[in-house]
mmCIF file of N, CA and C in Angstrom:
data_model
loop_
_atom_site.group_PDB
_atom_site.id
_atom_site.type_symbol
_atom_site.label_atom_id
_atom_site.label_comp_id
_atom_site.label_asym_id
_atom_site.label_seq_id
_atom_site.Cartn_x
_atom_site.Cartn_y
_atom_site.Cartn_z
ATOM 1 N N TYR A 1 -63.113 -76.043 2.640
ATOM 2 C CA TYR A 1 -62.896 -75.051 1.594
ATOM 3 C C TYR A 1 -63.045 -73.633 2.153
ATOM 4 N N ASN A 2 -64.192 -73.338 2.789
ATOM 5 C CA ASN A 2 -64.418 -71.993 3.326
ATOM 6 C C ASN A 2 -63.413 -71.630 4.408
ATOM 7 N N VAL A 3 -63.011 -72.610 5.210
ATOM 8 C CA VAL A 3 -62.058 -72.330 6.279
ATOM 9 C C VAL A 3 -60.694 -71.984 5.674
ATOM 10 N N ALA A 4 -60.323 -72.640 4.591
ATOM 11 C CA ALA A 4 -59.054 -72.331 3.920
ATOM 12 C C ALA A 4 -59.087 -70.920 3.327
ATOM 13 N N ILE A 5 -60.243 -70.518 2.818
ATOM 14 C CA ILE A 5 -60.377 -69.151 2.303
ATOM 15 C C ILE A 5 -60.217 -68.156 3.451
ATOM 16 N N CYS A 6 -60.838 -68.448 4.588
ATOM 17 C CA CYS A 6 -60.692 -67.575 5.763
ATOM 18 C C CYS A 6 -59.241 -67.516 6.226
ATOM 19 N N GLU A 7 -58.543 -68.649 6.155
ATOM 20 C CA GLU A 7 -57.125 -68.671 6.527
ATOM 21 C C GLU A 7 -56.331 -67.753 5.608
ATOM 22 N N HIS A 8 -56.648 -67.766 4.325
ATOM 23 C CA HIS A 8 -55.924 -66.891 3.403
ATOM 24 C C HIS A 8 -56.231 -65.420 3.703
ATOM 25 N N LEU A 9 -57.475 -65.123 4.031
ATOM 26 C CA LEU A 9 -57.823 -63.752 4.424
ATOM 27 C C LEU A 9 -57.043 -63.330 5.663
ATOM 28 N N ARG A 10 -56.906 -64.254 6.633
ATOM 29 C CA ARG A 10 -56.134 -63.975 7.844
ATOM 30 C C ARG A 10 -54.680 -63.717 7.485
ATOM 31 N N TRP A 11 -54.135 -64.567 6.616
ATOM 32 C CA TRP A 11 -52.737 -64.434 6.188
ATOM 33 C C TRP A 11 -52.533 -63.078 5.492
ATOM 34 N N ASN A 12 -53.443 -62.724 4.581
ATOM 35 C CA ASN A 12 -53.358 -61.429 3.904
ATOM 36 C C ASN A 12 -53.335 -60.297 4.918
ATOM 37 N N ALA A 13 -54.278 -60.319 5.863
ATOM 38 C CA ALA A 13 -54.368 -59.260 6.872
ATOM 39 C C ALA A 13 -53.084 -59.172 7.687
ATOM 40 N N SER A 14 -52.543 -60.323 8.055
ATOM 41 C CA SER A 14 -51.308 -60.360 8.830
ATOM 42 C C SER A 14 -50.167 -59.688 8.072
ATOM 43 N N HIS A 15 -50.032 -60.025 6.816
ATOM 44 C CA HIS A 15 -48.944 -59.440 6.020
ATOM 45 C C HIS A 15 -49.163 -57.946 5.764
ATOM 46 N N LEU A 16 -50.402 -57.567 5.531
ATOM 47 C CA LEU A 16 -50.687 -56.139 5.345
ATOM 48 C C LEU A 16 -50.357 -55.352 6.613
ATOM 49 N N MET A 17 -50.663 -55.910 7.784
ATOM 50 C CA MET A 17 -50.338 -55.232 9.047
ATOM 51 C C MET A 17 -48.833 -55.131 9.266
ATOM 52 N N MET A 18 -48.068 -56.073 8.677
ATOM 53 C CA MET A 18 -46.607 -56.014 8.796
ATOM 54 C C MET A 18 -45.989 -55.084 7.753
ATOM 55 N N GLY A 19 -46.838 -54.458 6.929
ATOM 56 C CA GLY A 19 -46.342 -53.481 5.965
ATOM 57 C C GLY A 19 -46.160 -54.002 4.551
ATOM 58 N N TYR A 20 -46.520 -55.266 4.318
ATOM 59 C CA TYR A 20 -46.413 -55.801 2.958
ATOM 60 C C TYR A 20 -47.550 -55.274 2.096
ATOM 61 N N VAL A 21 -47.316 -55.247 0.803
ATOM 62 C CA VAL A 21 -48.320 -54.830 -0.172
ATOM 63 C C VAL A 21 -48.328 -55.846 -1.312
ATOM 64 N N PRO A 22 -49.413 -55.854 -2.102
ATOM 65 C CA PRO A 22 -49.420 -56.748 -3.263
ATOM 66 C C PRO A 22 -48.259 -56.412 -4.206
ATOM 67 N N MET A 23 -47.732 -57.435 -4.825
ATOM 68 C CA MET A 23 -46.586 -57.250 -5.719
ATOM 69 C C MET A 23 -47.007 -56.611 -7.036
ATOM 70 N N THR A 24 -46.216 -55.650 -7.463
ATOM 71 C CA THR A 24 -46.476 -55.006 -8.746
ATOM 72 C C THR A 24 -45.926 -55.874 -9.879
ATOM 73 N N PRO A 25 -46.510 -55.764 -11.063
ATOM 74 C CA PRO A 25 -46.005 -56.545 -12.201
ATOM 75 C C PRO A 25 -44.532 -56.286 -12.494
ATOM 76 N N ASP A 26 -44.073 -55.051 -12.293
ATOM 77 C CA ASP A 26 -42.672 -54.721 -12.565
ATOM 78 C C ASP A 26 -41.735 -55.474 -11.622
ATOM 79 N N VAL A 27 -42.071 -55.519 -10.341
ATOM 80 C CA VAL A 27 -41.237 -56.240 -9.373
ATOM 81 C C VAL A 27 -41.272 -57.735 -9.679
ATOM 82 N N LYS A 28 -42.444 -58.243 -10.051
ATOM 83 C CA LYS A 28 -42.589 -59.675 -10.371
ATOM 84 C C LYS A 28 -41.623 -60.106 -11.478
ATOM 85 N N LYS A 29 -41.369 -59.222 -12.430
ATOM 86 C CA LYS A 29 -40.456 -59.525 -13.538
ATOM 87 C C LYS A 29 -39.025 -59.747 -13.062
ATOM 88 N N HIS A 30 -38.665 -59.152 -11.925
ATOM 89 C CA HIS A 30 -37.267 -59.138 -11.500
ATOM 90 C C HIS A 30 -36.941 -60.054 -10.325
ATOM 91 N N ILE A 31 -37.915 -60.816 -9.828
ATOM 92 C CA ILE A 31 -37.612 -61.734 -8.724
ATOM 93 C C ILE A 31 -38.014 -63.147 -9.102
ATOM 94 N N ASP A 32 -37.391 -64.114 -8.443
ATOM 95 C CA ASP A 32 -37.687 -65.516 -8.728
ATOM 96 C C ASP A 32 -38.783 -66.079 -7.834
ATOM 97 N N GLY A 33 -38.898 -65.578 -6.614
ATOM 98 C CA GLY A 33 -39.830 -66.144 -5.660
ATOM 99 C C GLY A 33 -41.160 -65.413 -5.620
ATOM 100 N N THR A 34 -41.814 -65.513 -4.455
ATOM 101 C CA THR A 34 -43.117 -64.879 -4.280
ATOM 102 C C THR A 34 -43.044 -63.592 -3.485
ATOM 103 N N CYS A 35 -41.848 -63.249 -2.982
ATOM 104 C CA CYS A 35 -41.737 -62.115 -2.072
ATOM 105 C C CYS A 35 -40.466 -61.318 -2.346
ATOM 106 N N ASP A 36 -40.602 -60.005 -2.274
ATOM 107 C CA ASP A 36 -39.445 -59.121 -2.333
ATOM 108 C C ASP A 36 -39.337 -58.458 -0.964
ATOM 109 N N GLU A 37 -38.417 -58.937 -0.160
ATOM 110 C CA GLU A 37 -38.260 -58.440 1.212
ATOM 111 C C GLU A 37 -37.835 -56.964 1.245
ATOM 112 N N ARG A 38 -37.099 -56.536 0.249
ATOM 113 C CA ARG A 38 -36.605 -55.153 0.221
ATOM 114 C C ARG A 38 -37.764 -54.168 0.081
ATOM 115 N N THR A 39 -38.692 -54.455 -0.827
ATOM 116 C CA THR A 39 -39.815 -53.544 -1.055
ATOM 117 C C THR A 39 -41.078 -53.973 -0.301
ATOM 118 N N LYS A 40 -40.977 -55.096 0.408
ATOM 119 C CA LYS A 40 -42.111 -55.657 1.164
ATOM 120 C C LYS A 40 -43.330 -55.854 0.264
ATOM 121 N N GLN A 41 -43.068 -56.478 -0.889
ATOM 122 C CA GLN A 41 -44.143 -56.824 -1.813
ATOM 123 C C GLN A 41 -44.259 -58.342 -1.875
ATOM 124 N N HIS A 42 -45.504 -58.832 -1.840
ATOM 125 C CA HIS A 42 -45.722 -60.283 -1.861
ATOM 126 C C HIS A 42 -46.729 -60.636 -2.945
ATOM 127 N N LEU A 43 -46.391 -61.648 -3.716
ATOM 128 C CA LEU A 43 -47.213 -62.095 -4.835
ATOM 129 C C LEU A 43 -48.534 -62.704 -4.380
ATOM 130 N N CYS A 44 -48.598 -63.231 -3.157
ATOM 131 C CA CYS A 44 -49.786 -63.952 -2.686
ATOM 132 C C CYS A 44 -50.798 -63.064 -1.965
ATOM 133 N N ILE A 45 -50.552 -61.774 -1.887
ATOM 134 C CA ILE A 45 -51.545 -60.873 -1.304
ATOM 135 C C ILE A 45 -52.552 -60.558 -2.408
ATOM 136 N N VAL A 46 -53.433 -61.516 -2.608
ATOM 137 C CA VAL A 46 -54.487 -61.444 -3.631
ATOM 138 C C VAL A 46 -55.702 -62.193 -3.095
ATOM 139 N N ASP A 47 -56.817 -62.076 -3.795
ATOM 140 C CA ASP A 47 -57.999 -62.859 -3.454
ATOM 141 C C ASP A 47 -57.706 -64.345 -3.638
ATOM 142 N N TRP A 48 -58.388 -65.157 -2.862
ATOM 143 C CA TRP A 48 -58.235 -66.615 -2.906
ATOM 144 C C TRP A 48 -58.321 -67.146 -4.341
ATOM 145 N N ASN A 49 -59.293 -66.672 -5.110
ATOM 146 C CA ASN A 49 -59.518 -67.185 -6.465
ATOM 147 C C ASN A 49 -58.387 -66.842 -7.424
ATOM 148 N N GLN A 50 -57.529 -65.911 -7.051
ATOM 149 C CA GLN A 50 -56.393 -65.546 -7.904
ATOM 150 C C GLN A 50 -55.139 -66.364 -7.586
ATOM 151 N N LEU A 51 -55.196 -67.141 -6.507
ATOM 152 C CA LEU A 51 -54.037 -67.967 -6.135
ATOM 153 C C LEU A 51 -53.966 -69.210 -7.000
ATOM 154 N N PRO A 52 -52.775 -69.625 -7.395
ATOM 155 C CA PRO A 52 -52.632 -70.913 -8.062
ATOM 156 C C PRO A 52 -53.033 -72.047 -7.099
ATOM 157 N N CYS A 53 -53.534 -73.141 -7.633
ATOM 158 C CA CYS A 53 -53.959 -74.267 -6.779
ATOM 159 C C CYS A 53 -52.843 -74.728 -5.851
ATOM 160 N N GLY A 54 -51.634 -74.742 -6.342
ATOM 161 C CA GLY A 54 -50.508 -75.166 -5.511
ATOM 162 C C GLY A 54 -50.308 -74.270 -4.305
ATOM 163 N N THR A 55 -50.570 -72.997 -4.467
ATOM 164 C CA THR A 55 -50.441 -72.057 -3.352
ATOM 165 C C THR A 55 -51.636 -72.168 -2.411
ATOM 166 N N GLN A 56 -52.814 -72.439 -2.951
ATOM 167 C CA GLN A 56 -53.995 -72.646 -2.110
ATOM 168 C C GLN A 56 -53.780 -73.806 -1.148
ATOM 169 N N ARG A 57 -52.984 -74.769 -1.548
ATOM 170 C CA ARG A 57 -52.710 -75.932 -0.682
ATOM 171 C C ARG A 57 -52.070 -75.523 0.641
ATOM 172 N N TYR A 58 -51.280 -74.455 0.631
ATOM 173 C CA TYR A 58 -50.688 -73.981 1.887
ATOM 174 C C TYR A 58 -51.784 -73.634 2.898
ATOM 175 N N ASP A 59 -52.836 -72.961 2.426
ATOM 176 C CA ASP A 59 -53.925 -72.584 3.326
ATOM 177 C C ASP A 59 -54.671 -73.818 3.824
ATOM 178 N N TYR A 60 -54.905 -74.787 2.948
ATOM 179 C CA TYR A 60 -55.535 -76.042 3.376
ATOM 180 C C TYR A 60 -54.667 -76.740 4.424
ATOM 181 N N PHE A 61 -53.362 -76.747 4.196
ATOM 182 C CA PHE A 61 -52.446 -77.416 5.116
ATOM 183 C C PHE A 61 -52.456 -76.748 6.491
ATOM 184 N N VAL A 62 -52.487 -75.423 6.531
ATOM 185 C CA VAL A 62 -52.534 -74.702 7.807
ATOM 186 C C VAL A 62 -53.801 -75.074 8.564
ATOM 187 N N VAL A 63 -54.928 -75.121 7.874
ATOM 188 C CA VAL A 63 -56.194 -75.480 8.520
ATOM 189 C C VAL A 63 -56.134 -76.916 9.032
ATOM 190 N N LYS A 64 -55.663 -77.830 8.204
ATOM 191 C CA LYS A 64 -55.579 -79.240 8.600
ATOM 192 C C LYS A 64 -54.668 -79.409 9.825
ATOM 193 N N THR A 65 -53.525 -78.759 9.814
ATOM 194 C CA THR A 65 -52.586 -78.863 10.926
ATOM 195 C C THR A 65 -53.178 -78.265 12.197
ATOM 196 N N THR A 66 -53.856 -77.135 12.075
ATOM 197 C CA THR A 66 -54.472 -76.488 13.235
ATOM 198 C C THR A 66 -55.519 -77.396 13.863
ATOM 199 N N VAL A 67 -56.328 -78.038 13.042
ATOM 200 C CA VAL A 67 -57.353 -78.964 13.553
ATOM 201 C C VAL A 67 -56.689 -80.146 14.248
ATOM 202 N N GLN A 68 -55.628 -80.687 13.663
ATOM 203 C CA GLN A 68 -54.921 -81.812 14.281
ATOM 204 C C GLN A 68 -54.328 -81.414 15.630
ATOM 205 N N ILE A 69 -53.721 -80.254 15.714
ATOM 206 C CA ILE A 69 -53.143 -79.786 16.982
ATOM 207 C C ILE A 69 -54.253 -79.591 18.015
ATOM 208 N N ALA A 70 -55.354 -79.003 17.598
ATOM 209 C CA ALA A 70 -56.470 -78.785 18.528
ATOM 210 C C ALA A 70 -57.011 -80.113 19.036
ATOM 211 N N ARG A 71 -57.169 -81.082 18.156
ATOM 212 C CA ARG A 71 -57.654 -82.410 18.580
ATOM 213 C C ARG A 71 -56.694 -83.048 19.574
ATOM 214 N N ASN A 72 -55.401 -82.976 19.281
ATOM 215 C CA ASN A 72 -54.405 -83.562 20.185
ATOM 216 C C ASN A 72 -54.420 -82.871 21.543
ATOM 217 N N THR A 73 -54.564 -81.557 21.532
ATOM 218 C CA THR A 73 -54.588 -80.802 22.783
ATOM 219 C C THR A 73 -55.834 -81.153 23.595
ATOM 220 N N ILE A 74 -56.963 -81.233 22.933
ATOM 221 C CA ILE A 74 -58.208 -81.581 23.620
ATOM 222 C C ILE A 74 -58.133 -82.993 24.178
ATOM 223 N N CYS A 75 -57.605 -83.918 23.385
ATOM 224 C CA CYS A 75 -57.482 -85.315 23.836
ATOM 225 C C CYS A 75 -56.555 -85.407 25.050
ATOM 226 N N LYS A 76 -55.438 -84.711 25.012
ATOM 227 C CA LYS A 76 -54.494 -84.743 26.137
ATOM 228 C C LYS A 76 -55.133 -84.146 27.380
ATOM 229 N N THR A 77 -55.843 -83.041 27.224
ATOM 230 C CA THR A 77 -56.487 -82.398 28.362
ATOM 231 C C THR A 77 -57.565 -83.302 28.929
ATOM 232 N N THR A 78 -58.352 -83.926 28.064
ATOM 233 C CA THR A 78 -59.417 -84.824 28.506
ATOM 234 C C THR A 78 -58.838 -86.053 29.186
ATOM 235 N N ASN A 79 -57.799 -86.626 28.618
ATOM 236 C CA ASN A 79 -57.187 -87.830 29.195
ATOM 237 C C ASN A 79 -56.490 -87.550 30.519
ATOM 238 N N GLN A 80 -55.979 -86.355 30.718
ATOM 239 C CA GLN A 80 -55.318 -86.017 31.990
ATOM 240 C C GLN A 80 -56.335 -86.042 33.141
ATOM 241 N N GLY A 81 -57.565 -85.688 32.851
ATOM 242 C CA GLY A 81 -58.597 -85.706 33.881
ATOM 243 C C GLY A 81 -59.012 -87.116 34.259
ATOM 244 N N GLU A 82 -58.708 -88.103 33.401
ATOM 245 C CA GLU A 82 -59.097 -89.496 33.662
ATOM 246 C C GLU A 82 -58.066 -90.238 34.464
ATOM 247 N N GLU A 83 -56.872 -89.688 34.614
ATOM 248 C CA GLU A 83 -55.790 -90.395 35.318
ATOM 249 C C GLU A 83 -55.973 -90.340 36.798
#
C-alpha cells in the first residue's frame, strides 16, 4: 500500500517536471480521457486519496511489475555465477 502511494508521488513529480499541471474543472468538462495534451493538464495529478480505486490499481501494478523484474534480474545474476 505505502509503496503504491510512493509510486503515485513519483508519477506526479515526473509529470510536473514535464510541465503538466492538475486538470481544471473547466477542461475536465470538455475532454473524455484523463489528459489534455494541448494544455498539458492531467486529471490524475492529485493526492493518492483523491484517485478512484481503478486508477490506484495502476500504481499497484507498477510496483508489482517492478518487484517481479527485480526478482528475475537478481535470480538471473545469481544463477549466472553458479554456471
